[in-house]
PDB file of C-alpha atoms in Angstrom:
ATOM      1  CA  TYR A   1     -22.819  -2.140  23.530  1.00 52.00           C
ATOM      2  CA  SER A   2     -20.595  -0.767  20.818  1.00 68.00           C
ATOM      3  CA  THR A   3     -17.738  -2.149  18.754  1.00 80.00           C
ATOM      4  CA  SER A   4     -14.486  -0.324  18.036  1.00 83.00           C
ATOM      5  CA  GLU A   5     -15.600  -0.210  14.407  1.00 82.00           C
ATOM      6  CA  ALA A   6     -18.821   1.600  15.408  1.00 84.00           C
ATOM      7  CA  CYS A   7     -16.857   4.019  17.622  1.00 87.00           C
ATOM      8  CA  PHE A   8     -14.483   4.920  14.781  1.00 87.00           C
ATOM      9  CA  ALA A   9     -17.448   5.351  12.423  1.00 88.00           C
ATOM     10  CA  MET A  10     -19.140   7.675  14.939  1.00 88.00           C
ATOM     11  CA  ALA A  11     -15.937   9.696  15.400  1.00 91.00           C
ATOM     12  CA  ALA A  12     -15.561  10.029  11.612  1.00 89.00           C
ATOM     13  CA  SER A  13     -19.187  11.088  11.209  1.00 88.00           C
ATOM     14  CA  LEU A  14     -18.913  13.697  13.988  1.00 90.00           C
ATOM     15  CA  ASP A  15     -15.591  15.034  12.683  1.00 89.00           C
ATOM     16  CA  PRO A  16     -15.105  14.071   9.010  1.00 87.00           C
ATOM     17  CA  LYS A  17     -11.692  15.801   9.018  1.00 90.00           C
ATOM     18  CA  MET A  18     -10.250  13.550  11.737  1.00 89.00           C
ATOM     19  CA  TYR A  19      -7.938  11.390   9.637  1.00 86.00           C
ATOM     20  CA  GLN A  20      -7.107   9.145  12.617  1.00 90.00           C
ATOM     21  CA  ALA A  21     -10.763   8.073  12.894  1.00 90.00           C
ATOM     22  CA  TRP A  22     -10.844   7.179   9.188  1.00 86.00           C
ATOM     23  CA  ALA A  23      -7.537   5.294   9.475  1.00 88.00           C
ATOM     24  CA  GLN A  24      -8.690   3.286  12.512  1.00 87.00           C
ATOM     25  CA  LEU A  25     -12.039   2.580  10.861  1.00 88.00           C
ATOM     26  CA  ALA A  26     -10.266   1.332   7.737  1.00 85.00           C
ATOM     27  CA  SER A  27      -8.003  -0.972   9.734  1.00 84.00           C
ATOM     28  CA  SER A  28     -11.008  -2.456  11.533  1.00 83.00           C
ATOM     29  CA  LEU A  29     -12.846  -3.374   8.304  1.00 78.00           C
ATOM     30  CA  PRO A  30     -12.093  -6.557   6.326  1.00 68.00           C
ATOM     31  CA  ASP A  31      -9.609  -6.656   3.463  1.00 62.00           C
ATOM     32  CA  ILE A  32     -10.621  -7.449  -0.084  1.00 55.00           C
ATOM     33  CA  SER A  33     -10.257 -11.096  -1.037  1.00 49.00           C
ATOM     34  CA  GLU A  34      -8.907 -12.225  -4.381  1.00 44.00           C
ATOM     35  CA  ASN A  35     -12.232 -12.568  -6.177  1.00 44.00           C
ATOM     36  CA  ASP A  36     -14.343 -10.311  -4.030  1.00 49.00           C
ATOM     37  CA  LEU A  37     -14.827  -6.583  -4.040  1.00 49.00           C
ATOM     38  CA  PRO A  38     -15.405  -5.150  -0.585  1.00 49.00           C
ATOM     39  CA  GLU A  39     -18.856  -6.189   0.534  1.00 55.00           C
ATOM     40  CA  GLU A  40     -18.726  -5.044   4.152  1.00 63.00           C
ATOM     41  CA  TYR A  41     -19.737  -1.451   4.523  1.00 69.00           C
ATOM     42  CA  ILE A  42     -20.375   0.561   7.663  1.00 74.00           C
ATOM     43  CA  GLU A  43     -22.479   3.678   7.821  1.00 75.00           C
ATOM     44  CA  VAL A  44     -20.614   6.869   8.656  1.00 80.00           C
ATOM     45  CA  GLY A  45     -23.160   9.592   9.141  1.00 75.00           C
ATOM     46  CA  GLU A  46     -26.554   9.334   7.560  1.00 74.00           C
ATOM     47  CA  GLY A  47     -26.569   7.386   4.298  1.00 71.00           C
ATOM     48  CA  ASN A  48     -22.775   7.456   3.837  1.00 75.00           C
ATOM     49  CA  LYS A  49     -21.578   3.854   3.552  1.00 76.00           C
ATOM     50  CA  VAL A  50     -17.851   3.123   3.513  1.00 78.00           C
ATOM     51  CA  ASN A  51     -15.594   0.085   3.264  1.00 77.00           C
ATOM     52  CA  ALA A  52     -11.884  -0.247   4.078  1.00 79.00           C
ATOM     53  CA  VAL A  53     -10.774   1.164   0.713  1.00 78.00           C
ATOM     54  CA  ILE A  54     -13.001   4.227   1.015  1.00 79.00           C
ATOM     55  CA  ALA A  55     -11.962   4.806   4.640  1.00 84.00           C
ATOM     56  CA  TYR A  56      -8.219   4.639   3.832  1.00 85.00           C
ATOM     57  CA  THR A  57      -8.733   6.882   0.817  1.00 82.00           C
ATOM     58  CA  LYS A  58     -10.587   9.411   2.973  1.00 83.00           C
ATOM     59  CA  ALA A  59      -7.805   9.299   5.605  1.00 88.00           C
ATOM     60  CA  LEU A  60      -5.207   9.894   2.859  1.00 87.00           C
ATOM     61  CA  GLU A  61      -7.147  12.838   1.476  1.00 84.00           C
ATOM     62  CA  LEU A  62      -6.894  14.382   4.944  1.00 88.00           C
ATOM     63  CA  ASP A  63      -3.247  13.459   5.647  1.00 88.00           C
ATOM     64  CA  ASP A  64      -1.122  11.980   2.885  1.00 87.00           C
ATOM     65  CA  THR A  65       2.131  12.023   4.900  1.00 91.00           C
ATOM     66  CA  ASP A  66       1.534   8.865   6.958  1.00 91.00           C
ATOM     67  CA  PRO A  67       3.356   5.943   5.248  1.00 93.00           C
ATOM     68  CA  SER A  68       1.324   3.368   7.194  1.00 91.00           C
ATOM     69  CA  LEU A  69      -1.900   4.562   5.549  1.00 89.00           C
ATOM     70  CA  TRP A  70      -0.447   4.071   2.057  1.00 89.00           C
ATOM     71  CA  TYR A  71       1.005   0.684   3.017  1.00 89.00           C
ATOM     72  CA  ASN A  72      -2.198  -0.583   4.622  1.00 87.00           C
ATOM     73  CA  LEU A  73      -4.297   0.529   1.651  1.00 86.00           C
ATOM     74  CA  ALA A  74      -1.960  -1.409  -0.646  1.00 85.00           C
ATOM     75  CA  LEU A  75      -2.377  -4.479   1.585  1.00 83.00           C
ATOM     76  CA  VAL A  76      -6.164  -4.127   1.572  1.00 79.00           C
ATOM     77  CA  ILE A  77      -6.238  -4.422  -2.215  1.00 73.00           C
ATOM     78  CA  ASP A  78      -3.634  -7.226  -2.304  1.00 67.00           C
ATOM     79  CA  GLY A  79      -4.784 -10.167  -4.372  1.00 57.00           C
ATOM     80  CA  LEU A  80      -6.888  -8.241  -6.841  1.00 57.00           C
ATOM     81  CA  PRO A  81      -5.877  -8.499 -10.502  1.00 53.00           C
ATOM     82  CA  ALA A  82      -3.875  -5.468 -11.664  1.00 52.00           C
ATOM     83  CA  GLY A  83      -6.772  -3.940 -13.612  1.00 50.00           C
ATOM     84  CA  GLU A  84      -9.052  -4.235 -10.597  1.00 51.00           C
ATOM     85  CA  THR A  85      -6.735  -2.324  -8.257  1.00 49.00           C
ATOM     86  CA  THR A  86      -7.068   0.796 -10.360  1.00 48.00           C
ATOM     87  CA  ARG A  87     -10.839   0.379 -10.528  1.00 49.00           C
ATOM     88  CA  VAL A  88     -11.297  -0.239  -6.810  1.00 51.00           C
ATOM     89  CA  VAL A  89      -8.998   2.397  -5.331  1.00 55.00           C
ATOM     90  CA  LYS A  90     -10.740   5.620  -6.218  1.00 55.00           C
ATOM     91  CA  ASN A  91     -11.008   8.999  -4.659  1.00 52.00           C
ATOM     92  CA  LEU A  92     -14.377  10.061  -3.330  1.00 50.00           C
ATOM     93  CA  LYS A  93     -15.331  11.584  -6.686  1.00 57.00           C
ATOM     94  CA  GLY A  94     -14.917   8.194  -8.373  1.00 58.00           C
ATOM     95  CA  LYS A  95     -11.776   8.956 -10.386  1.00 58.00           C
ATOM     96  CA  PRO A  96      -9.126   6.167 -10.391  1.00 57.00           C
ATOM     97  CA  ILE A  97      -5.979   7.379  -8.697  1.00 65.00           C
ATOM     98  CA  TRP A  98      -3.652   4.587  -7.474  1.00 74.00           C
ATOM     99  CA  THR A  99      -2.445   1.131  -8.360  1.00 77.00           C
ATOM    100  CA  GLN A 100      -0.853  -1.176  -5.800  1.00 82.00           C
ATOM    101  CA  VAL A 101       2.622  -0.477  -7.223  1.00 86.00           C
ATOM    102  CA  GLU A 102       2.032   3.270  -6.887  1.00 86.00           C
ATOM    103  CA  LEU A 103       0.896   2.812  -3.283  1.00 87.00           C
ATOM    104  CA  PHE A 104       4.018   0.852  -2.285  1.00 90.00           C
ATOM    105  CA  ALA A 105       6.208   3.358  -4.176  1.00 91.00           C
ATOM    106  CA  LYS A 106       4.603   6.162  -2.172  1.00 91.00           C
ATOM    107  CA  VAL A 107       5.470   4.359   1.088  1.00 92.00           C
ATOM    108  CA  ALA A 108       9.083   3.983  -0.062  1.00 93.00           C
ATOM    109  CA  SER A 109       9.243   7.670  -0.976  1.00 92.00           C
ATOM    110  CA  LEU A 110       7.844   8.760   2.398  1.00 93.00           C
ATOM    111  CA  ASP A 111      10.016   6.342   4.398  1.00 93.00           C
ATOM    112  CA  ASN A 112      12.945   4.929   2.416  1.00 91.00           C
ATOM    113  CA  ARG A 113      14.027   2.910   5.498  1.00 93.00           C
ATOM    114  CA  ASN A 114      10.775   0.906   5.450  1.00 93.00           C
ATOM    115  CA  ALA A 115      12.098  -2.521   4.450  1.00 94.00           C
ATOM    116  CA  ASP A 116       8.604  -4.014   4.174  1.00 92.00           C
ATOM    117  CA  ALA A 117       7.655  -1.388   1.594  1.00 92.00           C
ATOM    118  CA  TRP A 118      10.697  -2.235  -0.560  1.00 94.00           C
ATOM    119  CA  TYR A 119       9.929  -5.960  -0.351  1.00 93.00           C
ATOM    120  CA  ALA A 120       6.266  -5.402  -1.218  1.00 90.00           C
ATOM    121  CA  LEU A 121       7.250  -3.097  -4.069  1.00 91.00           C
ATOM    122  CA  ALA A 122       9.676  -5.719  -5.427  1.00 92.00           C
ATOM    123  CA  SER A 123       6.877  -8.282  -5.329  1.00 88.00           C
ATOM    124  CA  ALA A 124       4.385  -5.963  -7.042  1.00 86.00           C
ATOM    125  CA  VAL A 125       6.594  -4.563  -9.830  1.00 87.00           C
ATOM    126  CA  GLY A 126       6.604  -6.490 -13.094  1.00 84.00           C
ATOM    127  CA  ASP A 127       9.801  -8.315 -14.071  1.00 84.00           C
ATOM    128  CA  ASP A 128      10.675  -5.898 -16.872  1.00 84.00           C
ATOM    129  CA  ASP A 129       9.071  -2.744 -15.439  1.00 87.00           C
ATOM    130  CA  VAL A 130      10.827   0.290 -14.049  1.00 89.00           C
ATOM    131  CA  ILE A 131       9.107   2.709 -11.728  1.00 87.00           C
ATOM    132  CA  ALA A 132       9.679   6.160 -10.292  1.00 85.00           C
ATOM    133  CA  VAL A 133       9.992   6.585  -6.542  1.00 89.00           C
ATOM    134  CA  GLU A 134       9.955  10.166  -5.284  1.00 87.00           C
ATOM    135  CA  GLY A 135      13.306  11.117  -3.821  1.00 86.00           C
ATOM    136  CA  LEU A 136      15.334   8.832  -6.091  1.00 86.00           C
ATOM    137  CA  ASP A 137      16.972  10.271  -9.185  1.00 81.00           C
ATOM    138  CA  ASP A 138      16.602   7.215 -11.413  1.00 85.00           C
ATOM    139  CA  LYS A 139      13.740   4.903 -12.154  1.00 89.00           C
ATOM    140  CA  ILE A 140      14.142   1.577 -10.409  1.00 89.00           C
ATOM    141  CA  SER A 141      13.436  -2.047 -11.197  1.00 90.00           C
ATOM    142  CA  LYS A 142      12.388  -5.111  -9.246  1.00 91.00           C
ATOM    143  CA  ILE A 143      16.096  -5.866  -8.716  1.00 91.00           C
ATOM    144  CA  HIS A 144      16.689  -2.437  -7.137  1.00 91.00           C
ATOM    145  CA  CYS A 145      13.728  -2.943  -4.796  1.00 93.00           C
ATOM    146  CA  TYR A 146      15.095  -6.285  -3.573  1.00 93.00           C
ATOM    147  CA  MET A 147      18.517  -4.671  -3.119  1.00 92.00           C
ATOM    148  CA  TYR A 148      17.072  -1.809  -1.031  1.00 92.00           C
ATOM    149  CA  PHE A 149      15.238  -4.373   1.103  1.00 94.00           C
ATOM    150  CA  LEU A 150      18.329  -6.542   1.571  1.00 93.00           C
ATOM    151  CA  GLN A 151      20.505  -3.556   2.469  1.00 92.00           C
ATOM    152  CA  LEU A 152      18.051  -2.786   5.280  1.00 94.00           C
ATOM    153  CA  LYS A 153      17.549  -6.406   6.391  1.00 92.00           C
ATOM    154  CA  PRO A 154      20.397  -8.535   4.988  1.00 89.00           C
ATOM    155  CA  ASP A 155      19.865 -11.565   7.239  1.00 89.00           C
ATOM    156  CA  SER A 156      16.109 -11.575   7.494  1.00 82.00           C
ATOM    157  CA  ASP A 157      14.666 -13.173   4.392  1.00 83.00           C
ATOM    158  CA  HIS A 158      16.039 -16.059   2.348  1.00 91.00           C
ATOM    159  CA  ILE A 159      13.223 -15.668  -0.195  1.00 91.00           C
ATOM    160  CA  ALA A 160      14.366 -12.121  -1.001  1.00 91.00           C
ATOM    161  CA  TRP A 161      17.890 -13.392  -1.687  1.00 91.00           C
ATOM    162  CA  TYR A 162      16.461 -16.167  -3.855  1.00 92.00           C
ATOM    163  CA  ASN A 163      14.213 -13.734  -5.771  1.00 90.00           C
ATOM    164  CA  LEU A 164      17.122 -11.352  -6.303  1.00 91.00           C
ATOM    165  CA  GLY A 165      19.164 -14.226  -7.751  1.00 90.00           C
ATOM    166  CA  VAL A 166      16.331 -15.279 -10.050  1.00 91.00           C
ATOM    167  CA  ASN A 167      15.886 -11.712 -11.292  1.00 89.00           C
ATOM    168  CA  LEU A 168      19.614 -11.192 -11.808  1.00 90.00           C
ATOM    169  CA  GLY A 169      19.828 -14.270 -13.985  1.00 86.00           C
ATOM    170  CA  ASP A 170      23.129 -15.285 -15.551  1.00 81.00           C
ATOM    171  CA  LYS A 171      24.145 -11.926 -16.956  1.00 75.00           C
ATOM    172  CA  LYS A 172      23.561  -9.331 -14.228  1.00 81.00           C
ATOM    173  CA  THR A 173      25.339  -8.512 -10.988  1.00 83.00           C
ATOM    174  CA  ALA A 174      24.212  -6.581  -7.936  1.00 80.00           C
ATOM    175  CA  LYS A 175      26.620  -4.231  -6.184  1.00 80.00           C
ATOM    176  CA  PHE A 176      25.870  -3.515  -2.534  1.00 78.00           C
ATOM    177  CA  ASN A 177      27.398  -0.590  -0.648  1.00 71.00           C
TER     178      ASN A 177
END
């Protein structure tokens, strides 16, 4: 008998350039919990152990145009302290490359109609931080992220409206198109 996880691992080991195999393998492995680095590894080929973070990273190295890969990688590292996200998400050479905010910003740049990405980005961005999102001329804040989300899904989330109000405070206003 074989599991889907083992099938995806075999496909990735037979064709290491098949990004779909890496993406499916990553989605079948457990996420990282708040105080736990990924402990579950699966062997892909001889002596090559991977976890969900490594599998998503490998898939992204092969095809970085799929917004769902970026989004799912950001979800996998959800719950880790900010300093840990940079340490955990590394390319295969071990060099830190992405934080959770950067991952959600990449999703928004690849698919600016992805409401979930804007909501996640709003939640991940610091209260006073501004970030760059490819395709937008200006840097944006947490407030802008909530506004993008609410323009796409105005009746879907009372918490987003509440969070926008909290972030606007007494002195700011939000203008919707």
